[in-house]
PDB file of N, CA and C in Angstrom:
ATOM      1  N   MET C   1      85.325  -9.621 236.070  1.00  0.00           N
ATOM      2  CA  MET C   1      86.164  -9.945 234.949  1.00  0.00           C
ATOM      3  C   MET C   1      86.783  -8.663 234.414  1.00  0.00           C
ATOM      4  N   LYS C   2      88.067  -8.666 234.269  1.00  0.00           N
ATOM      5  CA  LYS C   2      88.765  -7.500 233.732  1.00  0.00           C
ATOM      6  C   LYS C   2      89.202  -7.817 232.314  1.00  0.00           C
ATOM      7  N   ILE C   3      88.737  -7.004 231.384  1.00  0.00           N
ATOM      8  CA  ILE C   3      89.131  -7.164 229.990  1.00  0.00           C
ATOM      9  C   ILE C   3      89.651  -5.838 229.473  1.00  0.00           C
ATOM     10  N   ASN C   4      90.339  -5.881 228.380  1.00  0.00           N
ATOM     11  CA  ASN C   4      90.865  -4.666 227.774  1.00  0.00           C
ATOM     12  C   ASN C   4      89.722  -3.914 227.098  1.00  0.00           C
ATOM     13  N   THR C   5      89.392  -2.769 227.658  1.00  0.00           N
ATOM     14  CA  THR C   5      88.320  -1.947 227.084  1.00  0.00           C
ATOM     15  C   THR C   5      88.856  -0.596 226.631  1.00  0.00           C
ATOM     16  N   ASP C   6      90.129  -0.575 226.238  1.00  0.00           N
ATOM     17  CA  ASP C   6      90.716   0.681 225.774  1.00  0.00           C
ATOM     18  C   ASP C   6      89.996   1.215 224.546  1.00  0.00           C
ATOM     19  N   ARG C   7      89.502   0.310 223.729  1.00  0.00           N
ATOM     20  CA  ARG C   7      88.818   0.728 222.507  1.00  0.00           C
ATOM     21  C   ARG C   7      87.512  -0.045 222.375  1.00  0.00           C
ATOM     22  N   CYS C   8      86.463   0.709 222.144  1.00  0.00           N
ATOM     23  CA  CYS C   8      85.172   0.086 221.868  1.00  0.00           C
ATOM     24  C   CYS C   8      84.380   1.043 220.988  1.00  0.00           C
ATOM     25  N   ASP C   9      83.358   0.525 220.371  1.00  0.00           N
ATOM     26  CA  ASP C   9      82.496   1.352 219.532  1.00  0.00           C
ATOM     27  C   ASP C   9      81.300   1.879 220.313  1.00  0.00           C
ATOM     28  N   ILE C  10      80.767   1.044 221.192  1.00  0.00           N
ATOM     29  CA  ILE C  10      79.590   1.421 221.981  1.00  0.00           C
ATOM     30  C   ILE C  10      79.829   1.012 223.426  1.00  0.00           C
ATOM     31  N   ALA C  11      79.630   1.951 224.346  1.00  0.00           N
ATOM     32  CA  ALA C  11      79.745   1.655 225.774  1.00  0.00           C
ATOM     33  C   ALA C  11      78.383   1.843 226.427  1.00  0.00           C
ATOM     34  N   VAL C  12      77.939   0.821 227.146  1.00  0.00           N
ATOM     35  CA  VAL C  12      76.684   0.880 227.895  1.00  0.00           C
ATOM     36  C   VAL C  12      77.056   1.034 229.359  1.00  0.00           C
ATOM     37  N   ILE C  13      76.501   2.045 230.002  1.00  0.00           N
ATOM     38  CA  ILE C  13      76.813   2.317 231.399  1.00  0.00           C
ATOM     39  C   ILE C  13      75.799   1.607 232.281  1.00  0.00           C
ATOM     40  N   GLY C  14      76.270   0.702 233.118  1.00  0.00           N
ATOM     41  CA  GLY C  14      75.414   0.023 234.079  1.00  0.00           C
ATOM     42  C   GLY C  14      75.163  -1.431 233.729  1.00  0.00           C
ATOM     43  N   GLY C  15      75.420  -2.308 234.692  1.00  0.00           N
ATOM     44  CA  GLY C  15      75.268  -3.746 234.488  1.00  0.00           C
ATOM     45  C   GLY C  15      74.019  -4.319 235.111  1.00  0.00           C
ATOM     46  N   GLY C  16      72.951  -3.535 235.140  1.00  0.00           N
ATOM     47  CA  GLY C  16      71.664  -4.060 235.591  1.00  0.00           C
ATOM     48  C   GLY C  16      70.926  -4.689 234.424  1.00  0.00           C
ATOM     49  N   ILE C  17      69.688  -5.057 234.657  1.00  0.00           N
ATOM     50  CA  ILE C  17      68.915  -5.742 233.620  1.00  0.00           C
ATOM     51  C   ILE C  17      68.771  -4.886 232.361  1.00  0.00           C
ATOM     52  N   LEU C  18      68.555  -3.590 232.522  1.00  0.00           N
ATOM     53  CA  LEU C  18      68.402  -2.736 231.337  1.00  0.00           C
ATOM     54  C   LEU C  18      69.717  -2.540 230.602  1.00  0.00           C
ATOM     55  N   GLY C  19      70.803  -2.378 231.338  1.00  0.00           N
ATOM     56  CA  GLY C  19      72.103  -2.220 230.693  1.00  0.00           C
ATOM     57  C   GLY C  19      72.512  -3.464 229.923  1.00  0.00           C
ATOM     58  N   ILE C  20      72.311  -4.624 230.530  1.00  0.00           N
ATOM     59  CA  ILE C  20      72.673  -5.878 229.875  1.00  0.00           C
ATOM     60  C   ILE C  20      71.777  -6.141 228.666  1.00  0.00           C
ATOM     61  N   ALA C  21      70.473  -5.886 228.824  1.00  0.00           N
ATOM     62  CA  ALA C  21      69.543  -6.083 227.702  1.00  0.00           C
ATOM     63  C   ALA C  21      69.871  -5.136 226.549  1.00  0.00           C
ATOM     64  N   THR C  22      70.215  -3.900 226.891  1.00  0.00           N
ATOM     65  CA  THR C  22      70.582  -2.924 225.861  1.00  0.00           C
ATOM     66  C   THR C  22      71.846  -3.355 225.135  1.00  0.00           C
ATOM     67  N   ALA C  23      72.848  -3.777 225.892  1.00  0.00           N
ATOM     68  CA  ALA C  23      74.106  -4.216 225.284  1.00  0.00           C
ATOM     69  C   ALA C  23      73.886  -5.434 224.393  1.00  0.00           C
ATOM     70  N   MET C  24      73.062  -6.363 224.844  1.00  0.00           N
ATOM     71  CA  MET C  24      72.788  -7.557 224.056  1.00  0.00           C
ATOM     72  C   MET C  24      72.113  -7.195 222.731  1.00  0.00           C
ATOM     73  N   ARG C  25      71.125  -6.328 222.813  1.00  0.00           N
ATOM     74  CA  ARG C  25      70.411  -5.928 221.592  1.00  0.00           C
ATOM     75  C   ARG C  25      71.331  -5.174 220.632  1.00  0.00           C
ATOM     76  N   LEU C  26      72.154  -4.285 221.173  1.00  0.00           N
ATOM     77  CA  LEU C  26      73.097  -3.554 220.320  1.00  0.00           C
ATOM     78  C   LEU C  26      74.075  -4.505 219.636  1.00  0.00           C
ATOM     79  N   ALA C  27      74.559  -5.493 220.378  1.00  0.00           N
ATOM     80  CA  ALA C  27      75.488  -6.466 219.801  1.00  0.00           C
ATOM     81  C   ALA C  27      74.814  -7.280 218.696  1.00  0.00           C
ATOM     82  N   GLN C  28      73.532  -7.589 218.883  1.00  0.00           N
ATOM     83  CA  GLN C  28      72.792  -8.326 217.850  1.00  0.00           C
ATOM     84  C   GLN C  28      72.544  -7.462 216.614  1.00  0.00           C
ATOM     85  N   GLU C  29      72.182  -6.220 216.843  1.00  0.00           N
ATOM     86  CA  GLU C  29      71.847  -5.318 215.735  1.00  0.00           C
ATOM     87  C   GLU C  29      73.078  -4.821 214.983  1.00  0.00           C
ATOM     88  N   TYR C  30      74.185  -4.687 215.685  1.00  0.00           N
ATOM     89  CA  TYR C  30      75.416  -4.141 215.097  1.00  0.00           C
ATOM     90  C   TYR C  30      76.590  -5.088 215.371  1.00  0.00           C
ATOM     91  N   PRO C  31      76.607  -6.257 214.753  1.00  0.00           N
ATOM     92  CA  PRO C  31      77.632  -7.259 215.064  1.00  0.00           C
ATOM     93  C   PRO C  31      79.064  -6.832 214.739  1.00  0.00           C
ATOM     94  N   LYS C  32      79.236  -5.832 213.907  1.00  0.00           N
ATOM     95  CA  LYS C  32      80.597  -5.382 213.571  1.00  0.00           C
ATOM     96  C   LYS C  32      81.171  -4.433 214.622  1.00  0.00           C
ATOM     97  N   TYR C  33      80.320  -3.961 215.526  1.00  0.00           N
ATOM     98  CA  TYR C  33      80.776  -3.041 216.563  1.00  0.00           C
ATOM     99  C   TYR C  33      81.139  -3.787 217.837  1.00  0.00           C
ATOM    100  N   LYS C  34      82.140  -3.268 218.537  1.00  0.00           N
ATOM    101  CA  LYS C  34      82.513  -3.823 219.837  1.00  0.00           C
ATOM    102  C   LYS C  34      81.682  -3.109 220.899  1.00  0.00           C
ATOM    103  N   VAL C  35      80.842  -3.862 221.596  1.00  0.00           N
ATOM    104  CA  VAL C  35      79.963  -3.319 222.633  1.00  0.00           C
ATOM    105  C   VAL C  35      80.502  -3.758 223.990  1.00  0.00           C
ATOM    106  N   VAL C  36      80.656  -2.811 224.908  1.00  0.00           N
ATOM    107  CA  VAL C  36      81.100  -3.141 226.261  1.00  0.00           C
ATOM    108  C   VAL C  36      80.102  -2.588 227.274  1.00  0.00           C
ATOM    109  N   VAL C  37      80.041  -3.259 228.425  1.00  0.00           N
ATOM    110  CA  VAL C  37      79.217  -2.798 229.543  1.00  0.00           C
ATOM    111  C   VAL C  37      80.171  -2.329 230.626  1.00  0.00           C
ATOM    112  N   LEU C  38      79.967  -1.105 231.092  1.00  0.00           N
ATOM    113  CA  LEU C  38      80.793  -0.551 232.159  1.00  0.00           C
ATOM    114  C   LEU C  38      79.988  -0.579 233.453  1.00  0.00           C
ATOM    115  N   GLU C  39      80.505  -1.272 234.461  1.00  0.00           N
ATOM    116  CA  GLU C  39      79.822  -1.415 235.741  1.00  0.00           C
ATOM    117  C   GLU C  39      80.806  -1.106 236.856  1.00  0.00           C
ATOM    118  N   LYS C  40      80.400  -0.273 237.802  1.00  0.00           N
ATOM    119  CA  LYS C  40      81.307   0.128 238.880  1.00  0.00           C
ATOM    120  C   LYS C  40      81.476  -0.947 239.949  1.00  0.00           C
ATOM    121  N   GLU C  41      80.518  -1.847 240.069  1.00  0.00           N
ATOM    122  CA  GLU C  41      80.588  -2.892 241.089  1.00  0.00           C
ATOM    123  C   GLU C  41      81.393  -4.090 240.582  1.00  0.00           C
ATOM    124  N   ALA C  42      81.672  -5.022 241.470  1.00  0.00           N
ATOM    125  CA  ALA C  42      82.457  -6.204 241.114  1.00  0.00           C
ATOM    126  C   ALA C  42      81.654  -7.225 240.315  1.00  0.00           C
ATOM    127  N   GLY C  43      80.346  -7.078 240.300  1.00  0.00           N
ATOM    128  CA  GLY C  43      79.497  -8.014 239.564  1.00  0.00           C
ATOM    129  C   GLY C  43      78.283  -7.309 239.001  1.00  0.00           C
ATOM    130  N   LEU C  44      77.509  -8.044 238.238  1.00  0.00           N
ATOM    131  CA  LEU C  44      76.309  -7.486 237.627  1.00  0.00           C
ATOM    132  C   LEU C  44      75.123  -7.546 238.586  1.00  0.00           C
ATOM    133  N   ALA C  45      74.139  -6.708 238.328  1.00  0.00           N
ATOM    134  CA  ALA C  45      72.858  -6.701 239.067  1.00  0.00           C
ATOM    135  C   ALA C  45      73.052  -6.525 240.572  1.00  0.00           C
ATOM    136  N   ARG C  46      73.952  -5.650 240.973  1.00  0.00           N
ATOM    137  CA  ARG C  46      74.231  -5.452 242.391  1.00  0.00           C
ATOM    138  C   ARG C  46      73.360  -4.381 243.037  1.00  0.00           C
ATOM    139  N   HIS C  47      72.565  -3.687 242.243  1.00  0.00           N
ATOM    140  CA  HIS C  47      71.730  -2.624 242.810  1.00  0.00           C
ATOM    141  C   HIS C  47      70.264  -2.964 242.616  1.00  0.00           C
ATOM    142  N   GLN C  48      69.512  -2.113 241.974  1.00  0.00           N
ATOM    143  CA  GLN C  48      68.060  -2.284 241.888  1.00  0.00           C
ATOM    144  C   GLN C  48      67.655  -3.621 241.276  1.00  0.00           C
ATOM    145  N   THR C  49      68.311  -4.016 240.213  1.00  0.00           N
ATOM    146  CA  THR C  49      67.976  -5.288 239.567  1.00  0.00           C
ATOM    147  C   THR C  49      68.126  -6.448 240.536  1.00  0.00           C
ATOM    148  N   GLY C  50      69.168  -6.438 241.311  1.00  0.00           N
ATOM    149  CA  GLY C  50      69.417  -7.529 242.248  1.00  0.00           C
ATOM    150  C   GLY C  50      68.579  -7.481 243.505  1.00  0.00           C
ATOM    151  N   HIS C  51      67.910  -6.367 243.742  1.00  0.00           N
ATOM    152  CA  HIS C  51      67.122  -6.221 244.962  1.00  0.00           C
ATOM    153  C   HIS C  51      65.620  -6.312 244.743  1.00  0.00           C
ATOM    154  N   ASN C  52      65.186  -6.536 243.516  1.00  0.00           N
ATOM    155  CA  ASN C  52      63.738  -6.639 243.299  1.00  0.00           C
ATOM    156  C   ASN C  52      63.263  -8.034 243.672  1.00  0.00           C
ATOM    157  N   SER C  53      61.985  -8.241 243.623  1.00  0.00           N
ATOM    158  CA  SER C  53      61.422  -9.529 244.038  1.00  0.00           C
ATOM    159  C   SER C  53      61.550 -10.605 242.970  1.00  0.00           C
ATOM    160  N   GLY C  54      62.024 -10.237 241.802  1.00  0.00           N
ATOM    161  CA  GLY C  54      62.195 -11.214 240.743  1.00  0.00           C
ATOM    162  C   GLY C  54      60.915 -11.546 240.003  1.00  0.00           C
ATOM    163  N   VAL C  55      59.895 -10.746 240.199  1.00  0.00           N
ATOM    164  CA  VAL C  55      58.597 -11.011 239.578  1.00  0.00           C
ATOM    165  C   VAL C  55      58.390 -10.064 238.407  1.00  0.00           C
ATOM    166  N   ILE C  56      58.005 -10.596 237.288  1.00  0.00           N
ATOM    167  CA  ILE C  56      57.578  -9.769 236.159  1.00  0.00           C
ATOM    168  C   ILE C  56      56.071  -9.880 236.136  1.00  0.00           C
ATOM    169  N   HIS C  57      55.410  -8.799 236.453  1.00  0.00           N
ATOM    170  CA  HIS C  57      53.954  -8.867 236.595  1.00  0.00           C
ATOM    171  C   HIS C  57      53.247  -8.626 235.279  1.00  0.00           C
ATOM    172  N   ALA C  58      51.993  -9.007 235.251  1.00  0.00           N
ATOM    173  CA  ALA C  58      51.209  -8.954 234.014  1.00  0.00           C
ATOM    174  C   ALA C  58      50.329  -7.721 233.929  1.00  0.00           C
ATOM    175  N   GLY C  59      50.549  -6.730 234.787  1.00  0.00           N
ATOM    176  CA  GLY C  59      49.781  -5.496 234.699  1.00  0.00           C
ATOM    177  C   GLY C  59      48.471  -5.503 235.454  1.00  0.00           C
ATOM    178  N   ILE C  60      48.264  -6.497 236.311  1.00  0.00           N
ATOM    179  CA  ILE C  60      46.974  -6.606 237.005  1.00  0.00           C
ATOM    180  C   ILE C  60      46.748  -5.503 238.031  1.00  0.00           C
ATOM    181  N   TYR C  61      47.789  -4.801 238.412  1.00  0.00           N
ATOM    182  CA  TYR C  61      47.644  -3.737 239.413  1.00  0.00           C
ATOM    183  C   TYR C  61      47.269  -2.395 238.800  1.00  0.00           C
ATOM    184  N   TYR C  62      47.283  -2.308 237.478  1.00  0.00           N
ATOM    185  CA  TYR C  62      47.006  -1.046 236.806  1.00  0.00           C
ATOM    186  C   TYR C  62      45.598  -1.035 236.226  1.00  0.00           C
ATOM    187  N   THR C  63      45.099   0.147 235.986  1.00  0.00           N
ATOM    188  CA  THR C  63      43.764   0.306 235.412  1.00  0.00           C
ATOM    189  C   THR C  63      43.700  -0.409 234.061  1.00  0.00           C
ATOM    190  N   PRO C  64      42.715  -1.305 233.879  1.00  0.00           N
ATOM    191  CA  PRO C  64      42.598  -2.010 232.597  1.00  0.00           C
ATOM    192  C   PRO C  64      42.537  -1.029 231.423  1.00  0.00           C
ATOM    193  N   GLY C  65      43.322  -1.318 230.401  1.00  0.00           N
ATOM    194  CA  GLY C  65      43.358  -0.466 229.223  1.00  0.00           C
ATOM    195  C   GLY C  65      44.341   0.689 229.309  1.00  0.00           C
ATOM    196  N   SER C  66      44.930   0.916 230.501  1.00  0.00           N
ATOM    197  CA  SER C  66      45.902   2.005 230.635  1.00  0.00           C
ATOM    198  C   SER C  66      47.200   1.617 229.924  1.00  0.00           C
ATOM    199  N   GLN C  67      48.027   2.614 229.641  1.00  0.00           N
ATOM    200  CA  GLN C  67      49.291   2.342 228.956  1.00  0.00           C
ATOM    201  C   GLN C  67      50.162   1.392 229.776  1.00  0.00           C
ATOM    202  N   LYS C  68      50.226   1.595 231.090  1.00  0.00           N
ATOM    203  CA  LYS C  68      51.045   0.719 231.932  1.00  0.00           C
ATOM    204  C   LYS C  68      50.554  -0.719 231.867  1.00  0.00           C
ATOM    205  N   ALA C  69      49.229  -0.907 231.976  1.00  0.00           N
ATOM    206  CA  ALA C  69      48.673  -2.260 231.910  1.00  0.00           C
ATOM    207  C   ALA C  69      48.963  -2.899 230.556  1.00  0.00           C
ATOM    208  N   ASN C  70      48.782  -2.137 229.492  1.00  0.00           N
ATOM    209  CA  ASN C  70      49.024  -2.673 228.148  1.00  0.00           C
ATOM    210  C   ASN C  70      50.488  -3.047 227.936  1.00  0.00           C
ATOM    211  N   LEU C  71      51.405  -2.197 228.393  1.00  0.00           N
ATOM    212  CA  LEU C  71      52.831  -2.489 228.228  1.00  0.00           C
ATOM    213  C   LEU C  71      53.258  -3.699 229.047  1.00  0.00           C
ATOM    214  N   CYS C  72      52.710  -3.833 230.249  1.00  0.00           N
ATOM    215  CA  CYS C  72      53.017  -5.005 231.070  1.00  0.00           C
ATOM    216  C   CYS C  72      52.531  -6.277 230.387  1.00  0.00           C
ATOM    217  N   THR C  73      51.346  -6.224 229.835  1.00  0.00           N
ATOM    218  CA  THR C  73      50.773  -7.390 229.166  1.00  0.00           C
ATOM    219  C   THR C  73      51.598  -7.776 227.940  1.00  0.00           C
ATOM    220  N   VAL C  74      51.961  -6.792 227.138  1.00  0.00           N
ATOM    221  CA  VAL C  74      52.785  -7.057 225.952  1.00  0.00           C
ATOM    222  C   VAL C  74      54.139  -7.626 226.370  1.00  0.00           C
ATOM    223  N   GLY C  75      54.772  -7.019 227.367  1.00  0.00           N
ATOM    224  CA  GLY C  75      56.070  -7.492 227.839  1.00  0.00           C
ATOM    225  C   GLY C  75      56.010  -8.905 228.381  1.00  0.00           C
ATOM    226  N   SER C  76      54.957  -9.206 229.109  1.00  0.00           N
ATOM    227  CA  SER C  76      54.782 -10.550 229.651  1.00  0.00           C
ATOM    228  C   SER C  76      54.658 -11.578 228.528  1.00  0.00           C
ATOM    229  N   ARG C  77      53.915 -11.251 227.507  1.00  0.00           N
ATOM    230  CA  ARG C  77      53.749 -12.169 226.359  1.00  0.00           C
ATOM    231  C   ARG C  77      55.069 -12.381 225.618  1.00  0.00           C
ATOM    232  N   MET C  78      55.867 -11.338 225.533  1.00  0.00           N
ATOM    233  CA  MET C  78      57.142 -11.442 224.818  1.00  0.00           C
ATOM    234  C   MET C  78      58.098 -12.416 225.503  1.00  0.00           C
ATOM    235  N   LEU C  79      57.944 -12.592 226.799  1.00  0.00           N
ATOM    236  CA  LEU C  79      58.836 -13.469 227.548  1.00  0.00           C
ATOM    237  C   LEU C  79      58.447 -14.939 227.463  1.00  0.00           C
ATOM    238  N   ARG C  80      57.314 -15.227 226.897  1.00  0.00           N
ATOM    239  CA  ARG C  80      56.850 -16.630 226.807  1.00  0.00           C
ATOM    240  C   ARG C  80      57.438 -17.336 225.625  1.00  0.00           C
TER     241      ARG C  80
END
């Protein structure tokens, strides 16, 4: 999709999951600002995001109580 992006308040570089999530949150937090996502490919999620297995894990592969395990567990709960 080609839109006029000559002027914007916030530009997010990259149309992967993190770029889109960041842009969405910025748009929610700052509704008066124009937020755009700049992506070099013809579509979104064409690189790492599009090539993963699509699984959001619950941290079972990390040492119990470690920061990675805790963050995975918190993130998993947030998605429910």
